[in-house]
PDB file of C-alpha atoms in Angstrom:
ATOM      1  CA  MET C  18     -89.009-114.740  72.274  1.00  0.00           C
ATOM      2  CA  ALA C  19     -87.365-114.644  68.863  1.00  0.00           C
ATOM      3  CA  ILE C  20     -87.573-118.425  68.599  1.00  0.00           C
ATOM      4  CA  ILE C  21     -91.317-118.324  69.253  1.00  0.00           C
ATOM      5  CA  PHE C  22     -91.701-115.507  66.709  1.00  0.00           C
ATOM      6  CA  LEU C  23     -89.673-117.411  64.101  1.00  0.00           C
ATOM      7  CA  CYS C  24     -91.600-120.652  64.651  1.00  0.00           C
ATOM      8  CA  SER C  25     -94.984-118.945  64.463  1.00  0.00           C
ATOM      9  CA  ILE C  26     -94.050-117.051  61.299  1.00  0.00           C
ATOM     10  CA  THR C  27     -92.757-120.259  59.722  1.00  0.00           C
ATOM     11  CA  ILE C  28     -95.901-122.191  60.591  1.00  0.00           C
ATOM     12  CA  LEU C  29     -98.273-119.409  59.534  1.00  0.00           C
ATOM     13  CA  GLY C  30     -96.303-118.460  56.442  1.00  0.00           C
ATOM     14  CA  ASN C  31     -95.837-121.961  55.101  1.00  0.00           C
ATOM     15  CA  GLY C  32     -99.183-123.354  56.219  1.00  0.00           C
ATOM     16  CA  ALA C  33    -100.992-121.851  53.247  1.00  0.00           C
ATOM     17  CA  GLN C  34     -98.378-123.077  50.775  1.00  0.00           C
ATOM     18  CA  ALA C  35     -98.183-126.661  49.607  1.00  0.00           C
ATOM     19  CA  GLN C  36     -94.669-126.406  48.151  1.00  0.00           C
ATOM     20  CA  GLU C  37     -91.311-126.495  49.871  1.00  0.00           C
ATOM     21  CA  PRO C  38     -90.207-123.091  51.234  1.00  0.00           C
ATOM     22  CA  SER C  39     -87.515-121.357  49.197  1.00  0.00           C
ATOM     23  CA  ALA C  40     -84.216-120.052  50.490  1.00  0.00           C
ATOM     24  CA  ALA C  41     -85.376-116.462  49.992  1.00  0.00           C
ATOM     25  CA  SER C  42     -88.442-116.916  52.185  1.00  0.00           C
ATOM     26  CA  SER C  43     -86.348-118.660  54.830  1.00  0.00           C
ATOM     27  CA  PHE C  44     -83.871-115.784  54.899  1.00  0.00           C
ATOM     28  CA  LYS C  45     -86.737-113.295  55.132  1.00  0.00           C
ATOM     29  CA  GLU C  46     -88.122-115.163  58.142  1.00  0.00           C
ATOM     30  CA  ILE C  47     -84.719-115.314  59.817  1.00  0.00           C
ATOM     31  CA  GLY C  48     -84.141-111.603  59.129  1.00  0.00           C
ATOM     32  CA  ALA C  49     -87.529-110.693  60.566  1.00  0.00           C
ATOM     33  CA  ALA C  50     -86.847-112.755  63.682  1.00  0.00           C
ATOM     34  CA  ILE C  51     -83.438-111.144  64.155  1.00  0.00           C
ATOM     35  CA  ALA C  52     -84.865-107.638  63.662  1.00  0.00           C
ATOM     36  CA  PHE C  53     -87.608-108.245  66.187  1.00  0.00           C
ATOM     37  CA  SER C  54     -85.381-109.972  68.737  1.00  0.00           C
ATOM     38  CA  ILE C  55     -82.764-107.199  68.713  1.00  0.00           C
ATOM     39  CA  ALA C  56     -85.433-104.515  69.099  1.00  0.00           C
ATOM     40  CA  ALA C  57     -87.184-106.446  71.874  1.00  0.00           C
ATOM     41  CA  ALA C  58     -83.920-107.076  73.730  1.00  0.00           C
ATOM     42  CA  ALA C  59     -82.937-103.407  73.487  1.00  0.00           C
ATOM     43  CA  ALA C  60     -86.357-102.344  74.747  1.00  0.00           C
ATOM     44  CA  ALA C  61     -86.187-104.828  77.619  1.00  0.00           C
ATOM     45  CA  ILE C  62     -82.774-103.582  78.715  1.00  0.00           C
ATOM     46  CA  GLY C  63     -83.908 -99.961  78.483  1.00  0.00           C
ATOM     47  CA  MET C  64     -87.136-100.613  80.356  1.00  0.00           C
ATOM     48  CA  GLY C  65     -85.253-102.403  83.104  1.00  0.00           C
ATOM     49  CA  GLN C  66     -82.844 -99.542  83.629  1.00  0.00           C
ATOM     50  CA  ILE C  67     -85.433 -96.794  83.293  1.00  0.00           C
ATOM     51  CA  GLY C  68     -87.948 -98.694  85.405  1.00  0.00           C
ATOM     52  CA  SER C  69     -85.590 -99.098  88.340  1.00  0.00           C
ATOM     53  CA  THR C  70     -84.473 -95.483  88.107  1.00  0.00           C
ATOM     54  CA  GLY C  71     -88.075 -94.335  87.712  1.00  0.00           C
ATOM     55  CA  ILE C  72     -89.132 -96.128  90.891  1.00  0.00           C
ATOM     56  CA  SER C  73     -86.416 -94.384  92.876  1.00  0.00           C
ATOM     57  CA  VAL C  74     -87.366 -91.008  91.365  1.00  0.00           C
ATOM     58  CA  LEU C  75     -91.048 -91.573  92.168  1.00  0.00           C
ATOM     59  CA  ALA C  76     -90.178 -92.457  95.760  1.00  0.00           C
ATOM     60  CA  GLU C  77     -88.680 -89.003  96.200  1.00  0.00           C
ATOM     61  CA  LYS C  78     -90.886 -86.944  93.835  1.00  0.00           C
ATOM     62  CA  PRO C  79     -94.318 -88.453  93.114  1.00  0.00           C
ATOM     63  CA  GLU C  80     -95.194 -85.541  90.828  1.00  0.00           C
ATOM     64  CA  MET C  81     -92.720 -86.909  88.234  1.00  0.00           C
ATOM     65  CA  LEU C  82     -95.036 -89.826  87.367  1.00  0.00           C
ATOM     66  CA  SER C  83     -96.048 -88.494  83.951  1.00  0.00           C
ATOM     67  CA  LYS C  84     -92.440 -87.878  82.910  1.00  0.00           C
ATOM     68  CA  VAL C  85     -91.349 -91.361  83.973  1.00  0.00           C
ATOM     69  CA  LEU C  86     -94.255 -92.928  82.086  1.00  0.00           C
ATOM     70  CA  MET C  87     -93.462 -90.919  78.950  1.00  0.00           C
ATOM     71  CA  ILE C  88     -89.855 -92.087  79.009  1.00  0.00           C
ATOM     72  CA  LEU C  89     -91.010 -95.695  79.431  1.00  0.00           C
ATOM     73  CA  LEU C  90     -93.386 -95.298  76.482  1.00  0.00           C
ATOM     74  CA  PHE C  91     -90.563 -94.014  74.280  1.00  0.00           C
ATOM     75  CA  VAL C  92     -88.478 -97.065  75.137  1.00  0.00           C
ATOM     76  CA  GLU C  93     -91.390 -99.402  74.484  1.00  0.00           C
ATOM     77  CA  ALA C  94     -91.818 -97.814  71.065  1.00  0.00           C
ATOM     78  CA  ILE C  95     -88.491 -99.394  70.093  1.00  0.00           C
ATOM     79  CA  ALA C  96     -90.042-102.851  70.405  1.00  0.00           C
ATOM     80  CA  ILE C  97     -93.060-101.744  68.380  1.00  0.00           C
ATOM     81  CA  TYR C  98     -90.755-100.400  65.653  1.00  0.00           C
ATOM     82  CA  GLY C  99     -88.989-103.770  65.590  1.00  0.00           C
ATOM     83  CA  LEU C 100     -92.295-105.587  65.212  1.00  0.00           C
ATOM     84  CA  VAL C 101     -93.371-103.287  62.378  1.00  0.00           C
ATOM     85  CA  LEU C 102     -89.993-103.765  60.691  1.00  0.00           C
ATOM     86  CA  ALA C 103     -90.334-107.544  60.986  1.00  0.00           C
ATOM     87  CA  PHE C 104     -93.734-107.455  59.291  1.00  0.00           C
ATOM     88  CA  LEU C 105     -92.395-105.157  56.557  1.00  0.00           C
ATOM     89  CA  ILE C 106     -89.569-107.611  55.908  1.00  0.00           C
ATOM     90  CA  LEU C 107     -91.997-110.513  55.708  1.00  0.00           C
ATOM     91  CA  LEU C 108     -94.506-108.751  53.474  1.00  0.00           C
ATOM     92  CA  GLY C 109     -91.953-107.066  51.207  1.00  0.00           C
TER      93      GLY C 109
END
């Protein structure tokens, strides 16, 4: 996922420029890709663990659906924070 993000940022970022990319812009793109990939990996691990536990909780207590969904939304927010951070790195 980070490789796709890095390639798309490189293509979109350098497509409008006619000159050779500088080292600073390359490091910004690599930093943004690393920030997003770490956040996405952490969110994926958390969602996997919480999702499997949430399914077993819902099998026993179906009334806990809203609490399980809220916890999953909090974990997914980590990936959104990583995406926002990546865009802040690229635009800053």
